[in-house]
XYZ file of C-alpha atoms in Angstrom:
499
model
C 0.000 0.000 0.000
C 1.268 3.470 -0.839
C 1.823 5.654 2.199
C 1.036 9.316 2.090
C 1.810 12.445 4.030
C -0.972 14.574 5.380
C -1.696 18.185 6.007
C 0.188 20.016 8.714
C -1.424 23.306 8.589
C 0.138 25.489 11.167
C 1.080 21.416 10.466
C 9.659 16.003 9.873
C 16.562 15.773 8.814
C 18.474 13.956 9.683
C 22.080 13.723 8.777
C 23.964 17.025 8.483
C 22.639 18.627 5.332
C 26.009 18.609 3.640
C 24.842 15.080 2.816
C 21.803 14.605 0.548
C 18.528 13.473 2.066
C 18.196 10.889 -0.691
C 19.997 7.809 -2.056
C 23.722 8.333 -2.332
C 25.175 9.571 -5.598
C 25.214 6.890 -8.258
C 22.508 4.806 -6.609
C 19.762 3.619 -8.911
C 16.431 5.435 -8.472
C 13.859 3.427 -6.580
C 10.569 2.700 -8.347
C 8.354 3.679 -5.423
C 8.683 6.267 -2.626
C 10.351 5.293 0.627
C 7.632 4.058 3.040
C 6.593 6.662 5.542
C 7.613 5.897 9.107
C 7.363 7.891 12.313
C 9.752 5.641 14.290
C 12.213 8.229 15.605
C 14.051 6.104 18.187
C 14.631 3.049 15.962
C 12.802 0.582 18.219
C 10.357 -0.521 15.519
C 7.323 1.324 16.911
C 5.768 4.481 15.416
C 6.157 7.561 17.622
C 4.202 10.807 17.994
C 5.667 14.321 17.829
C 3.849 17.100 19.680
C 4.829 20.644 18.753
C 4.602 23.083 21.664
C 5.557 26.423 20.075
C 3.942 28.503 22.838
C 6.153 27.061 25.585
C 8.700 29.040 27.545
C 12.234 27.636 27.207
C 15.256 28.930 29.162
C 13.110 31.834 30.352
C 12.226 32.866 26.780
C 8.474 33.144 26.177
C 7.171 31.222 23.166
C 10.625 29.904 22.300
C 8.950 26.517 21.890
C 9.849 22.857 21.979
C 8.865 19.491 20.495
C 7.894 16.557 22.677
C 8.315 13.132 21.058
C 6.357 10.331 22.712
C 7.705 6.825 22.133
C 5.432 4.122 20.845
C 5.662 0.632 22.319
C 3.717 -2.477 23.347
C 1.782 -0.526 25.986
C 1.011 2.429 23.727
C 2.050 6.076 23.549
C 3.072 7.849 26.731
C 3.876 4.618 28.559
C 7.419 4.180 27.273
C 8.790 7.648 27.886
C 9.786 10.254 25.371
C 12.116 13.135 24.752
C 11.817 16.923 24.795
C 13.722 18.672 22.002
C 14.474 22.401 22.090
C 17.056 24.754 20.664
C 18.800 24.367 24.018
C 19.336 20.677 23.217
C 23.069 20.346 22.386
C 22.494 18.571 19.066
C 20.022 21.191 17.808
C 21.317 24.357 16.091
C 20.340 27.766 17.407
C 19.434 29.206 20.789
C 16.010 29.573 22.410
C 14.765 33.117 21.885
C 11.487 34.796 22.671
C 8.999 34.284 19.867
C 10.956 31.646 17.904
C 7.919 29.298 18.045
C 10.089 26.216 17.553
C 7.578 23.414 16.939
C 4.961 25.476 15.079
C 5.130 22.728 12.448
C 6.509 19.210 12.927
C 6.857 16.213 10.642
C 8.196 12.761 11.473
C 9.290 10.972 8.283
C 12.017 8.657 7.020
C 13.922 11.026 4.751
C 16.917 8.874 3.804
C 15.399 5.406 3.423
C 16.883 3.736 6.513
C 13.447 2.906 8.032
C 14.029 5.359 10.887
C 12.281 8.714 11.060
C 13.935 12.077 11.157
C 12.283 15.068 12.819
C 11.607 18.234 10.837
C 10.784 21.257 12.977
C 9.632 24.684 11.847
C 10.502 27.798 13.854
C 8.808 30.595 11.878
C 9.681 33.252 14.471
C 13.436 32.628 14.307
C 15.526 35.759 13.781
C 18.311 35.043 11.280
C 21.504 37.065 11.186
C 21.684 39.056 7.977
C 18.115 38.117 7.040
C 16.115 39.827 9.732
C 13.424 39.321 12.334
C 11.066 36.358 11.921
C 12.865 35.114 8.822
C 12.187 31.608 10.107
C 14.073 28.353 9.880
C 13.423 24.645 9.336
C 15.664 22.344 11.350
C 16.306 18.662 10.646
C 17.141 16.396 13.583
C 18.456 12.871 13.248
C 17.393 9.885 15.278
C 19.196 8.100 18.056
C 18.466 5.094 20.255
C 15.814 5.599 22.899
C 18.171 4.214 25.508
C 20.513 7.124 24.900
C 17.776 9.593 25.739
C 18.818 12.249 23.246
C 18.419 12.950 19.536
C 21.067 12.646 16.868
C 22.765 15.580 15.117
C 20.639 18.407 13.757
C 21.176 20.997 11.054
C 19.361 23.819 9.321
C 17.430 22.730 6.237
C 16.561 26.224 5.066
C 16.278 29.731 6.504
C 13.958 32.468 5.354
C 15.516 34.993 2.965
C 14.164 38.197 4.522
C 12.325 39.660 7.544
C 8.897 38.122 8.224
C 9.454 35.264 5.741
C 8.324 32.896 8.533
C 9.842 29.788 6.943
C 8.652 26.710 8.823
C 5.067 27.815 9.362
C 3.980 24.594 7.652
C 5.858 21.512 6.415
C 5.503 18.365 4.309
C 7.916 15.656 3.166
C 7.492 13.303 0.191
C 9.270 11.955 -2.889
C 8.040 14.606 -5.296
C 10.857 14.185 -7.834
C 10.417 10.416 -8.220
C 14.015 9.492 -7.439
C 13.275 7.489 -4.288
C 14.333 10.141 -1.765
C 12.137 12.507 0.199
C 11.926 16.180 -0.623
C 10.869 18.894 1.822
C 8.104 21.421 1.232
C 8.241 24.549 3.390
C 5.407 26.986 3.914
C 6.166 30.536 4.955
C 4.414 33.880 4.894
C 2.872 34.280 1.431
C 5.250 31.697 -0.009
C 5.808 27.956 -0.455
C 9.218 26.576 -1.463
C 10.570 23.116 -2.263
C 13.951 21.738 -1.234
C 14.469 18.816 -3.613
C 17.364 16.399 -3.999
C 17.726 15.473 -7.676
C 20.051 13.712 -10.124
C 20.607 10.694 -7.905
C 21.496 12.839 -4.906
C 24.132 14.908 -6.698
C 22.203 18.169 -6.687
C 20.020 20.083 -4.240
C 17.449 22.426 -5.752
C 15.545 25.081 -3.829
C 12.709 26.419 -5.921
C 9.659 28.565 -5.257
C 6.376 26.722 -5.706
C 4.147 29.758 -5.237
C 4.520 33.326 -3.966
C 1.270 35.246 -3.482
C -0.740 36.809 -0.627
C -2.062 33.967 1.554
C -4.116 35.834 4.091
C -1.598 36.003 6.920
C -1.886 32.310 7.758
C 0.143 29.200 7.079
C -0.458 27.572 3.692
C -1.971 24.088 3.847
C 0.235 21.307 2.465
C -0.451 17.650 1.665
C 1.086 15.122 -0.715
C -0.262 12.199 -2.736
C -0.273 10.747 -6.233
C -3.029 12.833 -7.802
C -1.889 12.286 -11.407
C -1.831 8.461 -11.146
C 1.778 8.251 -12.369
C 3.243 6.568 -9.234
C 5.006 9.781 -8.138
C 3.817 12.015 -5.328
C 2.380 15.441 -6.087
C 1.754 18.459 -3.860
C -1.630 19.801 -2.773
C -1.548 23.431 -1.655
C -4.439 25.479 -0.267
C -4.713 29.061 0.942
C -7.240 31.869 1.161
C -7.295 35.596 1.809
C -10.006 37.974 2.962
C -9.523 41.560 1.737
C -5.747 41.070 1.662
C -5.664 42.851 -0.754
C -8.771 41.106 -2.060
C -10.732 37.979 -1.179
C -9.654 34.785 -2.886
C -9.393 31.077 -2.113
C -7.625 28.304 -3.955
C -6.739 24.630 -3.825
C -3.978 23.790 -6.294
C -2.038 20.686 -7.291
C 1.600 20.758 -8.389
C 3.794 18.102 -10.044
C 7.550 17.969 -10.567
C 8.836 19.056 -13.978
C 12.203 17.260 -14.367
C 13.269 19.311 -17.388
C 12.706 22.632 -15.619
C 13.625 21.297 -12.164
C 10.626 22.971 -10.594
C 7.019 22.293 -9.634
C 4.370 22.813 -12.316
C 0.743 23.692 -11.554
C -1.488 20.896 -12.887
C -4.955 21.446 -11.380
C -6.905 24.230 -9.669
C -10.110 24.722 -7.753
C -10.951 28.331 -6.955
C -13.314 30.003 -4.511
C -13.328 27.122 -2.015
C -11.427 27.784 1.225
C -10.348 24.920 3.476
C -8.898 24.595 6.967
C -7.270 21.177 6.505
C -6.219 18.741 3.786
C -5.830 14.976 3.955
C -5.020 12.318 1.372
C -6.343 8.749 1.279
C -7.933 6.116 -0.927
C -11.446 6.386 0.458
C -13.183 4.233 -2.181
C -10.509 1.525 -2.416
C -9.814 1.933 -6.137
C -6.063 2.285 -5.666
C -6.058 6.019 -6.455
C -5.359 8.881 -4.096
C -8.232 11.177 -3.139
C -8.058 14.618 -1.497
C -10.271 15.678 1.416
C -10.832 19.375 2.077
C -11.795 19.992 5.690
C -14.145 22.801 6.754
C -14.550 23.669 3.089
C -16.604 26.788 2.351
C -17.109 29.328 -0.409
C -15.813 32.761 0.578
C -14.867 34.727 -2.531
C -17.270 36.828 -4.572
C -16.692 34.983 -7.813
C -19.015 33.356 -10.316
C -17.917 29.784 -9.634
C -20.534 27.179 -8.860
C -20.229 24.979 -5.794
C -16.436 24.751 -5.304
C -17.095 22.916 -2.031
C -20.243 21.135 -3.084
C -23.775 22.371 -2.323
C -23.682 25.553 -0.249
C -25.972 24.024 2.360
C -23.186 21.652 3.386
C -20.966 24.527 4.471
C -23.010 25.107 7.621
C -20.959 24.163 10.655
C -18.130 23.020 8.382
C -18.346 20.738 5.380
C -15.925 18.116 4.113
C -15.492 18.083 0.347
C -13.670 15.146 -1.247
C -12.121 15.147 -4.720
C -11.597 11.611 -6.032
C -8.737 10.284 -8.118
C -9.242 9.198 -11.714
C -7.146 6.591 -13.530
C -7.256 8.700 -16.710
C -5.701 11.645 -14.897
C -8.954 13.632 -14.634
C -8.526 14.265 -10.921
C -11.571 15.638 -9.129
C -14.036 14.668 -11.845
C -16.024 12.932 -9.113
C -16.628 14.594 -5.753
C -18.620 14.132 -2.539
C -19.634 16.560 0.196
C -20.926 15.934 3.694
C -21.436 17.710 6.997
C -23.059 16.971 10.332
C -26.520 17.105 8.754
C -25.633 14.209 6.444
C -27.516 11.017 7.336
C -25.255 8.788 9.419
C -22.998 11.561 10.735
C -23.241 12.156 14.483
C -24.327 15.584 15.668
C -26.038 18.447 13.876
C -24.547 21.176 11.732
C -24.327 24.394 13.759
C -22.480 27.596 13.055
C -19.029 27.566 14.609
C -18.658 23.769 14.936
C -15.679 23.811 12.537
C -16.360 20.238 11.423
C -13.293 19.150 9.426
C -10.942 21.785 10.863
C -8.475 18.910 11.301
C -8.324 15.615 9.423
C -6.462 12.324 9.710
C -6.505 9.144 7.622
C -6.375 5.477 8.635
C -7.801 2.103 7.630
C -9.730 1.492 10.843
C -11.440 -1.762 9.882
C -8.794 -3.259 7.588
C -11.053 -3.417 4.521
C -8.497 -1.841 2.186
C -10.372 1.460 2.042
C -9.099 4.458 3.965
C -11.285 6.046 6.609
C -11.287 9.667 7.743
C -11.301 11.251 11.194
C -12.577 14.828 11.300
C -12.035 17.190 14.204
C -14.666 19.746 15.184
C -12.953 21.866 17.863
C -15.842 24.341 17.919
C -18.501 21.704 18.650
C -20.650 22.366 21.715
C -21.057 19.391 24.040
C -24.274 19.997 25.945
C -24.093 23.584 27.147
C -20.299 23.731 26.901
C -19.381 25.894 23.925
C -16.315 24.918 21.906
C -15.665 21.819 24.030
C -14.926 19.992 20.777
C -15.438 16.582 19.228
C -14.033 14.282 16.560
C -15.839 11.927 14.176
C -14.612 8.743 12.504
C -16.079 8.416 8.983
C -15.783 4.981 7.389
C -14.969 4.516 3.717
C -17.381 2.682 1.404
C -17.045 1.360 -2.138
C -18.189 4.782 -3.334
C -16.110 6.748 -0.842
C -16.880 8.404 2.477
C -20.526 8.706 1.450
C -22.256 5.476 0.380
C -24.393 5.042 -2.796
C -27.460 6.283 -0.895
C -25.797 9.525 0.213
C -25.321 8.323 3.784
C -22.269 8.040 6.011
C -21.167 5.616 8.729
C -19.612 7.315 11.720
C -18.459 7.144 15.339
C -18.114 10.255 17.481
C -15.538 10.963 20.214
C -15.697 13.605 22.935
C -14.955 13.920 26.637
C -18.501 13.251 27.796
C -18.695 9.859 26.101
C -18.571 6.789 28.385
C -15.033 5.420 28.909
C -13.436 8.665 27.688
C -11.481 10.395 30.469
C -12.168 13.970 31.465
C -15.222 16.163 31.254
C -16.217 18.404 28.375
C -15.645 22.028 29.340
C -15.972 25.306 27.441
C -13.089 26.010 25.024
C -11.316 22.666 25.523
C -11.078 22.555 21.690
C -10.952 18.746 21.623
C -10.196 17.818 17.988
C -7.921 20.744 17.118
C -5.344 18.241 15.864
C -5.526 14.532 15.057
C -2.836 11.947 14.338
C -3.010 8.224 13.646
C -0.532 5.347 13.759
C -0.203 1.779 15.010
C 1.857 2.827 18.018
C 1.651 -0.541 19.779
C 1.954 -2.611 16.554
C -1.102 -4.726 17.250
C -2.316 -4.407 13.662
C -5.017 -1.793 14.316
C -4.294 1.946 14.063
C -4.515 4.110 17.160
C -5.677 7.714 17.235
C -4.371 10.734 19.138
C -6.607 13.780 19.501
C -5.193 17.140 20.554
C -7.076 19.200 23.131
C -5.029 22.397 23.517
C -7.661 24.287 25.541
C -7.776 21.699 28.338
C -6.996 23.041 31.839
C -7.051 26.702 30.827
C -4.931 26.166 27.718
C -2.334 23.954 29.349
C -3.605 21.353 26.895
C -3.405 17.606 26.466
C -3.567 14.704 24.026
C -6.267 12.029 24.271
C -5.166 8.539 23.160
C -7.586 5.994 21.695
C -5.919 2.560 21.321
C -7.380 0.739 18.303
C -9.268 4.042 17.748
C -11.726 2.850 20.392
C -13.032 4.535 23.526
C -12.229 1.321 25.412
C -8.921 1.812 27.168
C -8.661 5.480 26.161
C -6.510 7.735 28.313
C -5.320 11.331 28.500
C -1.778 12.688 28.503
C -1.410 16.180 29.944
C 1.735 18.233 30.588
C 1.370 17.668 34.337
C 1.097 13.886 33.932
C 4.067 13.888 31.579
C 6.208 15.968 33.932
C 6.733 18.736 31.420
C 7.898 22.202 32.508
C 5.241 24.818 33.379
C 2.269 22.427 33.146
C -0.178 25.043 34.424
C 0.655 27.765 31.907
C -0.764 28.234 28.416
C 1.305 25.599 26.634
C -1.589 24.641 24.313
C -0.144 21.119 24.346
C -1.821 19.101 21.588
C -2.207 21.946 19.099
C 0.303 20.426 16.669
C 0.745 16.661 16.120
C 2.696 14.487 13.700
C 2.679 10.735 13.235
C 1.792 8.387 10.336
C -1.236 10.468 9.359
C -2.053 13.824 10.922
C -3.592 17.220 10.462
C -3.718 20.380 12.504
C -6.139 23.259 12.396
C -4.572 26.670 11.629
């Protein structure tokens, strides 16, 4: 099965970057991309990275850190973990106020050794000679869990000018088709690609798109949308009166002759808050889900996110792959008023603000988990919820226009905690088989828990049975009672974070 990377919207190198993050020079290109893995400590179990960009480090407010939780037979949070900051000896730089190290995180095997590297964005990093908030993306290699520290780190790319904010969002995939993983970096009003080409002999940094993006991180996701066995890039952004209102979802493919990304498909006027890629109908082709999709621009374009009625409370619009290359020819839309979806569509629910993909029931069709951090639970506004949507032969919606779903929130039986106002349960979601029992587990970020200290709720086998909560206090993290917003940014096998 092809493995894909998923959106990291606010949203993982490895060896020192004097060495290519790809097969060594002269090595024959591999026919398929390196399998995605989030195993950072090389113990054979997928791990989970939690970005905590709002944390104070070395007395510097919002310097930020990343907390990596080890997977293992007992599940996440029960085998320890590691906290990585710019005060960690192997990591370049120094903690400074406003760096926001951990604003975007990706765990992925970049060099094909079946061990993940950690990519970290610090969009608030000040860079000498380039100015304030130029931003930086840092790559950190793996090391054995028993050693309790990461491997060597190095800068992947720094922003070229003040307020570039490189590292606001991240993705990693084999976009050039040479078997190695390339790195996509979202900044302020810009997306760039760092690609290793020509069998690892050349590193190319090229601009994918530079345009006003509304003062928020561009959404990034990767998958094979052209059905040519090479990953492509999905990019979404929208602006409101900055300088004018626009919204776009665009697909880009690598042009080997030009050594740059070429725009291959566009959908205008439909804004999204999250992207996720999966094969929801089991036809072997990648599909693209747009979370909290809505029409915002005053343009004469019909139904860019499906029927307008589905936008209430947040709609999910899915563009399906086509073996003839006509991506998006077939589409589906659903929201909480769709038959079979738990809840009811209400303004402010933000259904689909985060998305994650997994094959929950092992039927060969991907399923989708949608976060709704604005969902009211009883009288508790913005307590938040998440919904598992099962794939059918026709996709997330069956031939009768109905869905099959399971809802998760803190007031469900067997789920720890109590739903409270502004918990924002479902702000981020990540999936992975962290205990290697053959069934994917789900982690749900709840950054508003305990007055914005935050937490991550773990659902082994994606079931409420045996679910448990990990909070900064339980994990022994510094300043557990302050506004860490722990759980706002997650990365594992499949993950998405609300901007």
